[in-house]
mmCIF file of C-alpha atoms and ligand atoms in Angstrom:
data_model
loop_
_atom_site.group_PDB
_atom_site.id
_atom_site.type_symbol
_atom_site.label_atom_id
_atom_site.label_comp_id
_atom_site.label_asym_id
_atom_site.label_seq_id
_atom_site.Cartn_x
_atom_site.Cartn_y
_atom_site.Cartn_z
ATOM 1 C CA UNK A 1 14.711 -26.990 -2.588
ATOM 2 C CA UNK A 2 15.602 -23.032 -2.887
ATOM 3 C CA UNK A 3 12.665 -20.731 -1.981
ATOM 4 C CA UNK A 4 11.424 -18.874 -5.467
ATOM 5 C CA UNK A 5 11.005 -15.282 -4.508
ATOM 6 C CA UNK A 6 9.742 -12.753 -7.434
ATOM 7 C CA UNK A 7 11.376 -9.476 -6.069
ATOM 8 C CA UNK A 8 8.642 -6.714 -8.133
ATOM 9 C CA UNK A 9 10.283 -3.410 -7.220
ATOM 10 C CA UNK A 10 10.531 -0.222 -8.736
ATOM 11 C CA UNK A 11 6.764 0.875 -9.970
ATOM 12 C CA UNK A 12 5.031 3.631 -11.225
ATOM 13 C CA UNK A 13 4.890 5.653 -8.180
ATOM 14 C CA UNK A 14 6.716 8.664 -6.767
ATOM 15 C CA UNK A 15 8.528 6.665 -4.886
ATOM 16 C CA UNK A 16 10.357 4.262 -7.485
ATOM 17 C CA UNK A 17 13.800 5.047 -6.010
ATOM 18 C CA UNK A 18 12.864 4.051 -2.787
ATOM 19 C CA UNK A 19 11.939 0.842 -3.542
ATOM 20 C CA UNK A 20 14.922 0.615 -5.884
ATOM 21 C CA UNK A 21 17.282 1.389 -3.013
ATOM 22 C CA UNK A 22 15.096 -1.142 -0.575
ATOM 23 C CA UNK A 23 15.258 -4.176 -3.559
ATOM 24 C CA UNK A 24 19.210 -4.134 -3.527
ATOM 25 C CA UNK A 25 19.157 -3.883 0.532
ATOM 26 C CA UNK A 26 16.506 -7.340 0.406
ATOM 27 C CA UNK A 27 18.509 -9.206 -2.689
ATOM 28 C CA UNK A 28 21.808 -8.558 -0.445
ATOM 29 C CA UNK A 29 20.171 -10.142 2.560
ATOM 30 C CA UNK A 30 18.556 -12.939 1.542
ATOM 31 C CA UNK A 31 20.446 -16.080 2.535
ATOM 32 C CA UNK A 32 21.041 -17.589 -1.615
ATOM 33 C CA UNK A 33 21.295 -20.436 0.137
ATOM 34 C CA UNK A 34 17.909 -20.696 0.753
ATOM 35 C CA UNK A 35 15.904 -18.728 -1.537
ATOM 36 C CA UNK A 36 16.244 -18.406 -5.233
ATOM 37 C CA UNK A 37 15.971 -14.718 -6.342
ATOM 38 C CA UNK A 38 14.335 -13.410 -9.357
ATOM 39 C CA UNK A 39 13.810 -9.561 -9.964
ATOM 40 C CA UNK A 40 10.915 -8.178 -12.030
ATOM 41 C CA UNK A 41 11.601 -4.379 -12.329
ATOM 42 C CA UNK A 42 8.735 -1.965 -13.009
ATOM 43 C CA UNK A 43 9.063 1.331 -14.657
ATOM 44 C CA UNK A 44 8.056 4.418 -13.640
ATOM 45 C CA UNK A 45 5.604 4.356 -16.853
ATOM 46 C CA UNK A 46 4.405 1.155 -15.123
ATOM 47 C CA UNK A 47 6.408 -0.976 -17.852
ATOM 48 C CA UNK A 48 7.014 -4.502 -16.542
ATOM 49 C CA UNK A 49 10.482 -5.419 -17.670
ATOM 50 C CA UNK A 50 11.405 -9.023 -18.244
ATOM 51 C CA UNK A 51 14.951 -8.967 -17.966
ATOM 52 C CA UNK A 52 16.996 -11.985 -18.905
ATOM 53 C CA UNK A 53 17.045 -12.991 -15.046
ATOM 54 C CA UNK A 54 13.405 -13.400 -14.695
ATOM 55 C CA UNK A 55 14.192 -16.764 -15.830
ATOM 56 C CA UNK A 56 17.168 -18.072 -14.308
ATOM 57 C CA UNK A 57 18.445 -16.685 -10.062
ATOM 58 C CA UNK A 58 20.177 -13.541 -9.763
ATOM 59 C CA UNK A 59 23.031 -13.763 -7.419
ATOM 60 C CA UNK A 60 24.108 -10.380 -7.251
ATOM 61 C CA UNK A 61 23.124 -6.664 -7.015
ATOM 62 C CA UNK A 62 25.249 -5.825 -10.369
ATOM 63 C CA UNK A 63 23.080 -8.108 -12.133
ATOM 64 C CA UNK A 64 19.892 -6.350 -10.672
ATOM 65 C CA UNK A 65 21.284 -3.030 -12.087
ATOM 66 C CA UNK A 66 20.853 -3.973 -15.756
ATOM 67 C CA UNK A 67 17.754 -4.645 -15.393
ATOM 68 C CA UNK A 68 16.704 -4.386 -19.274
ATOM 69 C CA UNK A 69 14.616 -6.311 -21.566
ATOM 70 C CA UNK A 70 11.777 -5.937 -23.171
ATOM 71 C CA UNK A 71 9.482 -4.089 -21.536
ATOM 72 C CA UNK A 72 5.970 -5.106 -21.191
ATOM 73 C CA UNK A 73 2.267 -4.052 -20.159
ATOM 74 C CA UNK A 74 1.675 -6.443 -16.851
ATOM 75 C CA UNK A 75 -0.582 -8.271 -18.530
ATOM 76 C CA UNK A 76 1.221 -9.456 -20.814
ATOM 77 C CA UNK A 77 3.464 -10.831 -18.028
ATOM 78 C CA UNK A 78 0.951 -12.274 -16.000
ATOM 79 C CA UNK A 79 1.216 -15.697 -18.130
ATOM 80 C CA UNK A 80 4.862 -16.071 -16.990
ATOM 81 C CA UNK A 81 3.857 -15.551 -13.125
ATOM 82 C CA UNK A 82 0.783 -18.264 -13.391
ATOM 83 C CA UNK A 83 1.336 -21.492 -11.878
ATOM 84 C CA UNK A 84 -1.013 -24.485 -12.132
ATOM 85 C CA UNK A 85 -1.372 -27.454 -10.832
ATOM 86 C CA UNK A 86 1.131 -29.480 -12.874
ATOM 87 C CA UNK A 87 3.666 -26.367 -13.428
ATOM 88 C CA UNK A 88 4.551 -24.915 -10.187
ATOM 89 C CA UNK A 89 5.379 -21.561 -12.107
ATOM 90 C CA UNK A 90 8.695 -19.783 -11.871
ATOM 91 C CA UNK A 91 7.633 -18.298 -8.281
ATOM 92 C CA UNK A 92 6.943 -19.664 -4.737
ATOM 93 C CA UNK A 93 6.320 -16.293 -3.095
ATOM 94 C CA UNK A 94 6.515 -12.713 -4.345
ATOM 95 C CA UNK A 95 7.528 -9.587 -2.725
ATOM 96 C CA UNK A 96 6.441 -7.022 -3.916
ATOM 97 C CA UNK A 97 8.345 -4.213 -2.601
ATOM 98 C CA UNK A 98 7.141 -1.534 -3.941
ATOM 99 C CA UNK A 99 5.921 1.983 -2.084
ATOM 100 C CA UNK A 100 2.718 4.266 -2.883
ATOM 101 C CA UNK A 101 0.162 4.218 -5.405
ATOM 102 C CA UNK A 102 0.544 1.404 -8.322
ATOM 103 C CA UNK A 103 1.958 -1.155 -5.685
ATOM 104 C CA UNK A 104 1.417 -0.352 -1.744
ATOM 105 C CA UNK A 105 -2.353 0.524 -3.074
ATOM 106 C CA UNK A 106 -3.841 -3.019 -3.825
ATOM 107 C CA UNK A 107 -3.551 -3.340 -7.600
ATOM 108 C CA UNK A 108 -0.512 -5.401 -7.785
ATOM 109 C CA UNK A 109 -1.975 -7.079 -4.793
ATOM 110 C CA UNK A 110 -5.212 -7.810 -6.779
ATOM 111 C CA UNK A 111 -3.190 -8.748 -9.785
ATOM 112 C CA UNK A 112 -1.328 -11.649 -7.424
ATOM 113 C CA UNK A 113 -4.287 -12.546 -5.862
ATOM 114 C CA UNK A 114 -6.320 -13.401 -9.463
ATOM 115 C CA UNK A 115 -2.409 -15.325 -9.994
ATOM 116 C CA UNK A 116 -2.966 -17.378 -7.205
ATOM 117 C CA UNK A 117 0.471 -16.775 -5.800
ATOM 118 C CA UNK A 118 1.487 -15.845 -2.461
ATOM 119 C CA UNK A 119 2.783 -12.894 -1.615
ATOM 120 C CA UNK A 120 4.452 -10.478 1.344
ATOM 121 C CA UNK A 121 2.206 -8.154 3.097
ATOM 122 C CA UNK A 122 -0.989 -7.165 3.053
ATOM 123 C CA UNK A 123 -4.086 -8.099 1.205
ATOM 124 C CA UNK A 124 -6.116 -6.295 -1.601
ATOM 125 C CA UNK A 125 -8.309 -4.248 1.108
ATOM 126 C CA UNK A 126 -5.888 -3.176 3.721
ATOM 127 C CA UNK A 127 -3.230 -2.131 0.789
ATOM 128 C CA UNK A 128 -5.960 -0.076 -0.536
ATOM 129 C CA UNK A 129 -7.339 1.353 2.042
ATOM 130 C CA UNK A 130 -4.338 2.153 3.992
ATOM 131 C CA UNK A 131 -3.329 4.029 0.882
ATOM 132 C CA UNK A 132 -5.926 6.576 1.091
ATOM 133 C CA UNK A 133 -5.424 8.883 3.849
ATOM 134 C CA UNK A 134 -9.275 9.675 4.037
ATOM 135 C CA UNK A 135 -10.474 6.109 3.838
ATOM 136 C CA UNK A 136 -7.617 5.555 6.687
ATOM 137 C CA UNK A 137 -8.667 7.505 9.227
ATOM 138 C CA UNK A 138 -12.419 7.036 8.726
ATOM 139 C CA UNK A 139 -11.588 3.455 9.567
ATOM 140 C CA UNK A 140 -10.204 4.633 12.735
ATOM 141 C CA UNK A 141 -12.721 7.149 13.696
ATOM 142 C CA UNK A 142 -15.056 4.032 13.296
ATOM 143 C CA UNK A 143 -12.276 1.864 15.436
ATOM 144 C CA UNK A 144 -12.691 4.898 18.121
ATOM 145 C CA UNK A 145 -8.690 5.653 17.521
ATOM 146 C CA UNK A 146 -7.905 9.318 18.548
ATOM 147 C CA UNK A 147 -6.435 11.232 15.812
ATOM 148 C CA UNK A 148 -6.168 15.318 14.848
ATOM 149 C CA UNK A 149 -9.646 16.610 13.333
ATOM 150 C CA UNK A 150 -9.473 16.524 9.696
ATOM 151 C CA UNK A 151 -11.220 17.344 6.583
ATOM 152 C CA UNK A 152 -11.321 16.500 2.539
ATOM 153 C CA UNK A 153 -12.279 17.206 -0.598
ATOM 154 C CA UNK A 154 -12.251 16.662 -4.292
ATOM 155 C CA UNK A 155 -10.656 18.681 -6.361
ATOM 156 C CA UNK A 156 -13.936 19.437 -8.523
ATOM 157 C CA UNK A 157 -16.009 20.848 -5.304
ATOM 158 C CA UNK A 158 -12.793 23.045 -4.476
ATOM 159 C CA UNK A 159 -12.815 23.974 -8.397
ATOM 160 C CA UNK A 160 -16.631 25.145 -7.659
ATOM 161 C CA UNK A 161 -16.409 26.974 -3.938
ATOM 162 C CA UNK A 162 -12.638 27.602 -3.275
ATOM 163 C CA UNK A 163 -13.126 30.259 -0.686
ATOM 164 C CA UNK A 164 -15.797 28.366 0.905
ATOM 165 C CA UNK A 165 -13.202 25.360 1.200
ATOM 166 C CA UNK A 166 -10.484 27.490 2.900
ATOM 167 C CA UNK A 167 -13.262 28.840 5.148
ATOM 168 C CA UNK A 168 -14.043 25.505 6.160
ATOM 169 C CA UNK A 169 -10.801 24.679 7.117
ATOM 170 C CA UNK A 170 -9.849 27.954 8.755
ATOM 171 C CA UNK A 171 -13.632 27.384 10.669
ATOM 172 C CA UNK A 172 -12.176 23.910 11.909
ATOM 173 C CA UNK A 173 -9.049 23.540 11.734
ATOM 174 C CA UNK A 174 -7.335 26.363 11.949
ATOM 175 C CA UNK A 175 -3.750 26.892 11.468
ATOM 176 C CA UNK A 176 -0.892 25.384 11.566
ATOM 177 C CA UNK A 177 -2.692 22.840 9.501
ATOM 178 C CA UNK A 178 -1.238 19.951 7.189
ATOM 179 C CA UNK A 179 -2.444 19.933 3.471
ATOM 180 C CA UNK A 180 -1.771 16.363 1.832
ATOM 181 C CA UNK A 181 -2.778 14.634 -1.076
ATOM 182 C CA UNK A 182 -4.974 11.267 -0.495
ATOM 183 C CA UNK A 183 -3.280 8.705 -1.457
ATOM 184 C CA UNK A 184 0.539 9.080 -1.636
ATOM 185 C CA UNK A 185 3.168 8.351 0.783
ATOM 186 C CA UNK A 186 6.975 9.356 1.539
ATOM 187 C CA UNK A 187 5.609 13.134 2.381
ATOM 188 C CA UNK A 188 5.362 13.998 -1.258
ATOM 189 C CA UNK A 189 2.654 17.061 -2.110
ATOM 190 C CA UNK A 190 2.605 17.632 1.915
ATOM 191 C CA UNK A 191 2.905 21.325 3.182
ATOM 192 C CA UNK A 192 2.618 22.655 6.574
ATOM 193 C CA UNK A 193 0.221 25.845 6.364
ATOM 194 C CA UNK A 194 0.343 28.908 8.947
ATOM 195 C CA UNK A 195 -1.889 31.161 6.726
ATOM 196 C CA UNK A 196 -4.248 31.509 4.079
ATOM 197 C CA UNK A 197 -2.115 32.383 1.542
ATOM 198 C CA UNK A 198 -0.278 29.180 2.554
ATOM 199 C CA UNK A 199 -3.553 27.135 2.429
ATOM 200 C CA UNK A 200 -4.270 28.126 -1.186
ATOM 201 C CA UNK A 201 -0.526 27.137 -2.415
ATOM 202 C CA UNK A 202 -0.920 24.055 -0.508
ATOM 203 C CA UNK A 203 -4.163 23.240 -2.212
ATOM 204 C CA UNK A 204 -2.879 23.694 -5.055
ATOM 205 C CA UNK A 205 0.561 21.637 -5.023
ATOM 206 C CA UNK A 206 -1.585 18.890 -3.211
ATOM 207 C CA UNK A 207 -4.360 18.627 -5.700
ATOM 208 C CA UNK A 208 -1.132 18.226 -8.372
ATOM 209 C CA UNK A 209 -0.735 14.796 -7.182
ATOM 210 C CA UNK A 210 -4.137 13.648 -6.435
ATOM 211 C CA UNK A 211 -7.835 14.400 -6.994
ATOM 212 C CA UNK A 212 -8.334 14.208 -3.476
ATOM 213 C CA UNK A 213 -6.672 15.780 -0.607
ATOM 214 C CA UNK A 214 -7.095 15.608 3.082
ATOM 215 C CA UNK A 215 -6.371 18.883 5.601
ATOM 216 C CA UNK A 216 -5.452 18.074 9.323
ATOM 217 C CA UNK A 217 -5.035 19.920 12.440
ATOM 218 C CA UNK A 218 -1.463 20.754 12.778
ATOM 219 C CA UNK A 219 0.227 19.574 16.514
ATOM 220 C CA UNK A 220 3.474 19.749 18.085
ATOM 221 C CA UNK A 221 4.150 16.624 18.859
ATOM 222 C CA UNK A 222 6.872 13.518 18.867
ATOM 223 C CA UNK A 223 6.655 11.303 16.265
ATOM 224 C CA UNK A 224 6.517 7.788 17.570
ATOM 225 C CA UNK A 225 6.449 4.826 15.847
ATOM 226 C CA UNK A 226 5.574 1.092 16.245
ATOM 227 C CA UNK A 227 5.980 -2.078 13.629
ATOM 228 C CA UNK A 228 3.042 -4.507 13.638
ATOM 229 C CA UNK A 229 4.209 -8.022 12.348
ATOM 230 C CA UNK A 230 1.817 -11.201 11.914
ATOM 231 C CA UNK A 231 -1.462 -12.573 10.365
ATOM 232 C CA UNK A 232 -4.171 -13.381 12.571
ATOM 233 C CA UNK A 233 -1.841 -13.167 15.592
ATOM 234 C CA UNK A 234 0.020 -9.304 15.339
ATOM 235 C CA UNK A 235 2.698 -8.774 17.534
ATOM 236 C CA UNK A 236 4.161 -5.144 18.221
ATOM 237 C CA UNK A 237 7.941 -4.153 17.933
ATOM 238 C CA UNK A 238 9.595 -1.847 20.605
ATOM 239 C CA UNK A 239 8.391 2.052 19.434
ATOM 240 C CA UNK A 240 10.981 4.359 17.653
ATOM 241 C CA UNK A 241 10.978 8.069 17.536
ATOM 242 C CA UNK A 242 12.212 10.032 14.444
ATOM 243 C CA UNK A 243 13.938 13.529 14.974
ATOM 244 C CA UNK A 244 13.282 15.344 11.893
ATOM 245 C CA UNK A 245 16.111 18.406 12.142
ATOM 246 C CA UNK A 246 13.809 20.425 9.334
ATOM 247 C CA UNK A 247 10.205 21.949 10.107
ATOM 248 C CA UNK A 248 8.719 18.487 9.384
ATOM 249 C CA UNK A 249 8.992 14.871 8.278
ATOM 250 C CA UNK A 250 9.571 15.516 4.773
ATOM 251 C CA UNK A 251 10.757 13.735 1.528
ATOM 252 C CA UNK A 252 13.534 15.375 1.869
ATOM 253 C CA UNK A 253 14.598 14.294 5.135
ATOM 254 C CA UNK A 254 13.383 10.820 4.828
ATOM 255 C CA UNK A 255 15.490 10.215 1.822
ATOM 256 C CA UNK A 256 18.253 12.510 0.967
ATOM 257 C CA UNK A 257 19.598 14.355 3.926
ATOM 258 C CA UNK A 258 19.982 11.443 6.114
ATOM 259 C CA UNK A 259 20.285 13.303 9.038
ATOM 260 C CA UNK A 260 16.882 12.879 10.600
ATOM 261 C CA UNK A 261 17.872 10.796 13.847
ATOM 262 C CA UNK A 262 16.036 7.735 14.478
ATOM 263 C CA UNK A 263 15.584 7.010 18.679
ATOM 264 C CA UNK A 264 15.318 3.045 19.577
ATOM 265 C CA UNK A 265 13.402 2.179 21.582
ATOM 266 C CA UNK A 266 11.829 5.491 22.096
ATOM 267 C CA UNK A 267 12.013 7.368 25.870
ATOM 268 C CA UNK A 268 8.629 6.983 26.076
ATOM 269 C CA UNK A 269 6.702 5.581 29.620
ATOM 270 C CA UNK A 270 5.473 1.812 29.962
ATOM 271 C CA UNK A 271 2.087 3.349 30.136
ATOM 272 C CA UNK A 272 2.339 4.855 27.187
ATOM 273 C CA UNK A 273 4.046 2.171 25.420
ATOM 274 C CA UNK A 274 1.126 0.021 26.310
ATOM 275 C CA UNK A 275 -0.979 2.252 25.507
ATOM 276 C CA UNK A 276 1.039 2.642 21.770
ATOM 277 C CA UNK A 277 0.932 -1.007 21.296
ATOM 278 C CA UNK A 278 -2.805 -1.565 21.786
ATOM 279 C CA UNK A 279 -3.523 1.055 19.147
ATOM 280 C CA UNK A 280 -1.106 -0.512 16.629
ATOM 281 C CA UNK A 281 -2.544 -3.712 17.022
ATOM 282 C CA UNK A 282 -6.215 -2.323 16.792
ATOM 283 C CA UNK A 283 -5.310 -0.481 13.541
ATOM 284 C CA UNK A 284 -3.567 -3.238 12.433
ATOM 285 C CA UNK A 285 -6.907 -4.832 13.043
ATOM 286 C CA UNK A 286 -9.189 -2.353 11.704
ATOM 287 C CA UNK A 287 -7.554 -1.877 8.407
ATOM 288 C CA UNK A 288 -7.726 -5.771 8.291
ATOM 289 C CA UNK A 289 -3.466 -5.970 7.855
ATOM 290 C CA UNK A 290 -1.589 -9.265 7.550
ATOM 291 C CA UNK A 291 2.108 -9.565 7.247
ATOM 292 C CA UNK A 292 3.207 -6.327 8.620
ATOM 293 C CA UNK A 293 2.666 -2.723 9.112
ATOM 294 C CA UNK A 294 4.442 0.279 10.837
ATOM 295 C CA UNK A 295 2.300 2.405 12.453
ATOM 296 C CA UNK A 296 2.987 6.214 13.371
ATOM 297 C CA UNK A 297 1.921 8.186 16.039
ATOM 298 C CA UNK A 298 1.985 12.045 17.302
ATOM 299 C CA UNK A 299 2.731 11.786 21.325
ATOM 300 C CA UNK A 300 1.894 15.441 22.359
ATOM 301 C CA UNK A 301 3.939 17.169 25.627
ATOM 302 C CA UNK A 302 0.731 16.847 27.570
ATOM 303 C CA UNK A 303 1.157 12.853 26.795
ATOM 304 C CA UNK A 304 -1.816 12.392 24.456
ATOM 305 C CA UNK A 305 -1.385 10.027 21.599
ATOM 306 C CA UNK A 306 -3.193 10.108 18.256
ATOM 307 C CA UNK A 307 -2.322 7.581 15.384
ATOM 308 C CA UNK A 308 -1.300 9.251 12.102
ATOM 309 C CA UNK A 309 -1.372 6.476 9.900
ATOM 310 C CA UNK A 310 0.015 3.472 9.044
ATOM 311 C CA UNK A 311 2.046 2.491 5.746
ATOM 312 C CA UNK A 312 1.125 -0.855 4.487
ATOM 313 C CA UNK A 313 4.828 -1.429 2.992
ATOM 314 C CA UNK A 314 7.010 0.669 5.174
ATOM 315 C CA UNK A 315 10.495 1.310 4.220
ATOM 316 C CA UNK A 316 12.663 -1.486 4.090
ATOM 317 C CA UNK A 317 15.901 -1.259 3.743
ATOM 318 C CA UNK A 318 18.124 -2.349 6.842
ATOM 319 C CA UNK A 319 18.907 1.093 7.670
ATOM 320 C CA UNK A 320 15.168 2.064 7.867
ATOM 321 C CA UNK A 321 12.723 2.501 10.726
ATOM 322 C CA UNK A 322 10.831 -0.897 10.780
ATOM 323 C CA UNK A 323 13.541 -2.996 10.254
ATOM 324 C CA UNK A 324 15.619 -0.932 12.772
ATOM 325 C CA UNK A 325 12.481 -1.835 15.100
ATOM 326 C CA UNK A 326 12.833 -5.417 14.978
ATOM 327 C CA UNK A 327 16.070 -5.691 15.549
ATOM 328 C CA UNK A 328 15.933 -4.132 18.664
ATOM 329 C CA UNK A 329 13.020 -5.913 19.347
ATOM 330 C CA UNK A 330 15.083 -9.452 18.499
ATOM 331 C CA UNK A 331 14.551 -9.891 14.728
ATOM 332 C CA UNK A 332 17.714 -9.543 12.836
ATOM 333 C CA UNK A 333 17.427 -8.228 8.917
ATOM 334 C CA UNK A 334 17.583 -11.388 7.475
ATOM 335 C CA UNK A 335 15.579 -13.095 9.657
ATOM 336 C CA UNK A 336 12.628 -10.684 9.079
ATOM 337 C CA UNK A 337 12.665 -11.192 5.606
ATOM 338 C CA UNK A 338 12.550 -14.541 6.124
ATOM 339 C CA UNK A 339 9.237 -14.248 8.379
ATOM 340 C CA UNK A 340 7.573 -12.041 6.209
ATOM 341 C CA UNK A 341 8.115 -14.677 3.385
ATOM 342 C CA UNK A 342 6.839 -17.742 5.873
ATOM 343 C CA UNK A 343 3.954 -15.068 6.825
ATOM 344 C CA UNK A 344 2.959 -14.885 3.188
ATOM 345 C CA UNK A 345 2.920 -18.111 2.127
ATOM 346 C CA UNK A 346 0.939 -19.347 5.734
ATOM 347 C CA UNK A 347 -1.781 -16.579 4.830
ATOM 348 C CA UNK A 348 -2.104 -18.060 1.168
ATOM 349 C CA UNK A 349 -2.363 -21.726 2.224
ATOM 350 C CA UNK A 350 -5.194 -21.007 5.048
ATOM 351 C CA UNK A 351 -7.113 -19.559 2.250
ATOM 352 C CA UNK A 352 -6.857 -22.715 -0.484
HETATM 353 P P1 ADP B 401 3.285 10.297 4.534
HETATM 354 O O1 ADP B 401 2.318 9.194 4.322
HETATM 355 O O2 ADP B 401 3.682 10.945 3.275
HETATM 356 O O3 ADP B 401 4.432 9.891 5.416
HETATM 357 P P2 ADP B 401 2.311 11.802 6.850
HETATM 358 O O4 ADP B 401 0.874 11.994 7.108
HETATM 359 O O5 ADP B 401 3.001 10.846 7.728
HETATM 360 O O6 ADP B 401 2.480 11.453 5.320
HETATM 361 O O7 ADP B 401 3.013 13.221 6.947
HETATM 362 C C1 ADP B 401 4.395 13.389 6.775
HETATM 363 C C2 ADP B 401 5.024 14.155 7.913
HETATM 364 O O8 ADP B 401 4.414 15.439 8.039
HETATM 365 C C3 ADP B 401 4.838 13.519 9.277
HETATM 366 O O9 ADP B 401 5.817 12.531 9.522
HETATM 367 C C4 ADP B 401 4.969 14.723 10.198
HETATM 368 O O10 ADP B 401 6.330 15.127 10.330
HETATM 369 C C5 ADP B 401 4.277 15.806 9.419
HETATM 370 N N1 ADP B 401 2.846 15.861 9.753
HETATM 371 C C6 ADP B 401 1.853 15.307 9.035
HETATM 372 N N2 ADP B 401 0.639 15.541 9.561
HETATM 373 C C7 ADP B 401 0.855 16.289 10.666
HETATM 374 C C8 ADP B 401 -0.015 16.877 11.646
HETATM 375 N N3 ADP B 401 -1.345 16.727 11.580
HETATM 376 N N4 ADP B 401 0.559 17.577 12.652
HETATM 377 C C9 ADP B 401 1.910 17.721 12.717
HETATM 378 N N5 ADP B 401 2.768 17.197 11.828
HETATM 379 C C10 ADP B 401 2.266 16.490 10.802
HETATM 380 MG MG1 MG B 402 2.499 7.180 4.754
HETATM 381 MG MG1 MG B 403 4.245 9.212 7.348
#
């Protein structure tokens, strides 16, 4: 009997042609052999859309490109992703590959969980906290992970005392500091500031994407990063290092230019390798993760490492940084895929 995986990709995030590109990388790798694909596409209004294949296996990527049908509220979808106990529903597992806010966040993952039905990655909590940046790193602070000083607000008490925010961060921070929105991903709304005149665009753009943004201390640093796979029992991949070849990380370069180099297995030392996996697997921890994670890290010239964050659905296509790291470590494409799906539907049958 074929695995039934529910592919959700696309969603009403600002990254919807991420996960668009990362849904025909999966549907291409997936041995049809084994698993049974079905696609559920969501659009960028947050329309569910039932194609004609929701029903029946897609065996191709053509037939994931006309995705159309009749496009529906999730709710009204939810019926068709129920199972019970005499209908095993249309789905054995879903995975729902879908990046930043209206998927990475923990609503879909809540909306699965009510369903009953398995699914890849991590819960309701972790998804949701490791979406806000703030929430993130106060979990760490509490987890005693070193990271940059940082500091928030909502947009309503910047509204009230703008100059006293930009004081504040000027007071402790300082510049070059990082302006970000909360909860987004993919380095959208993210500007590096040298100056106050900087700070107050920055503010601005930010607060266009969220209510809440977060300010950090700006380093020079490598950017190092680690993939966390597992449930109860994490296990660390061998650490990468991205080269951006613009000022930072941004969407830009993670998407379009293609030219950011990607270094595996980072030059780094054993002892700070070890010292990169522990803190992996203790956010991994912290946050409460399950199925996987990559986590990022600045390694500073004088050798001190602070976490940055970690994304809770990392990009996935084969060409991408986690994947990339488990293959060196041993895992080959496929084969991750197919762990991640075992992972999910292990997690879901220790809780019934
Ligand atoms: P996202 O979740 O959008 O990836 P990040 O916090 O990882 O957001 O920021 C995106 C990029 O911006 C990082 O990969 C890095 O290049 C740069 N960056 C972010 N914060 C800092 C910081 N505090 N110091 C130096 N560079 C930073
Ligand atoms: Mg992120
Ligand atoms: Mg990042």
């Amino acid at each position: 009997m074929k695995t039934k995986v529910g592919l959700l990709y696309g969603g009403k995030s600002a990254e919807h042609k991420v996960s668009m590109q990362t849904a025909m990388a999966v549907i291409k790798a997936l041995d049809l052999e084994k698993y049974e694909i079905h696609p559920i596409y969501i659009s960028e209004e947050g329309q569910w859309v039932k194609g004609p294949q929701l029903h029946g296996p897609v065996s191709s990527v053509k037939e994931l490109e006309f995705s159309q049908g009749e496009a529906l509220p999730p709710t009204a979808l939810a019926p068709t992703l129920f199972r019970d106990a005499q209908d095993k529903g249309p789905f054995d597992v879903i995975f729902p590959l879908l990046h930043g806010p209206n998927g990475e966040d923990g609503t879909v993952q809540g909306l699965l969980e009510l369903l009953n039905l398995p699914y890849v990655g991590n819960g309701v909590l972790a998804s949701s906290a490791g979406m806000d940046k703030v929430i993130m790193k106060n979990i760490f602070a509490q987890a005693g992970l070193p990271q940059v000083k940082y500091v928030w607000f909502i947009r309503s008490e910047w509204e009230n005392e703008t100059e006293a925010a930009y004081d504040q961060v000027e007071k402790e921070l300082g510049y070059p500091c990082f302006v970000k929105p909360a909860n987004l991903g993919s380095s959208v709304g993210i500007s590096k500031c040298m100056n106050r005149s900087e700070l107050e665009g920055a503010f601005k753009e930010a607060f266009q994407f969220d209510r809440k943004i977060i300010i950090e201390e700006g380093v020079s640093a490598r950017e190092i990063e680690a993939g966390v796979m597992g449930n109860d029992y994490p296990e660390c991949s061998v650490a990468g290092e991205i080269v951006p070849k613009v000022e930072f990380y941004d969407y830009k370069a993670k998407y379009e230019d293609g030219d950011t180099a990607l270094i595996i297995p980072a030059e780094i030392s054993e002892i700070e390798f070890s010292e990169l996996r522990d803190m992996a697997i203790k956010a991994f921890k912290a946050l409460d993760c399950s199925g996987l994670v990559r986590a990022d890290f600045f390694l500073t010239r004088e050798g001190k490492l602070y976490i940055n964050e970690v994304n809770t659905m990392p990009g996935f296509t084969p060409f991408s940084m986690f994947p990339l790291l488990w293959k060196h470590t041993g895992v080959e494409y496929p084969q991750l895929i197919e762990k991640l799906v075992n992972l999910a539907i292990e997690r879901h049958e220790e809780k019934q």
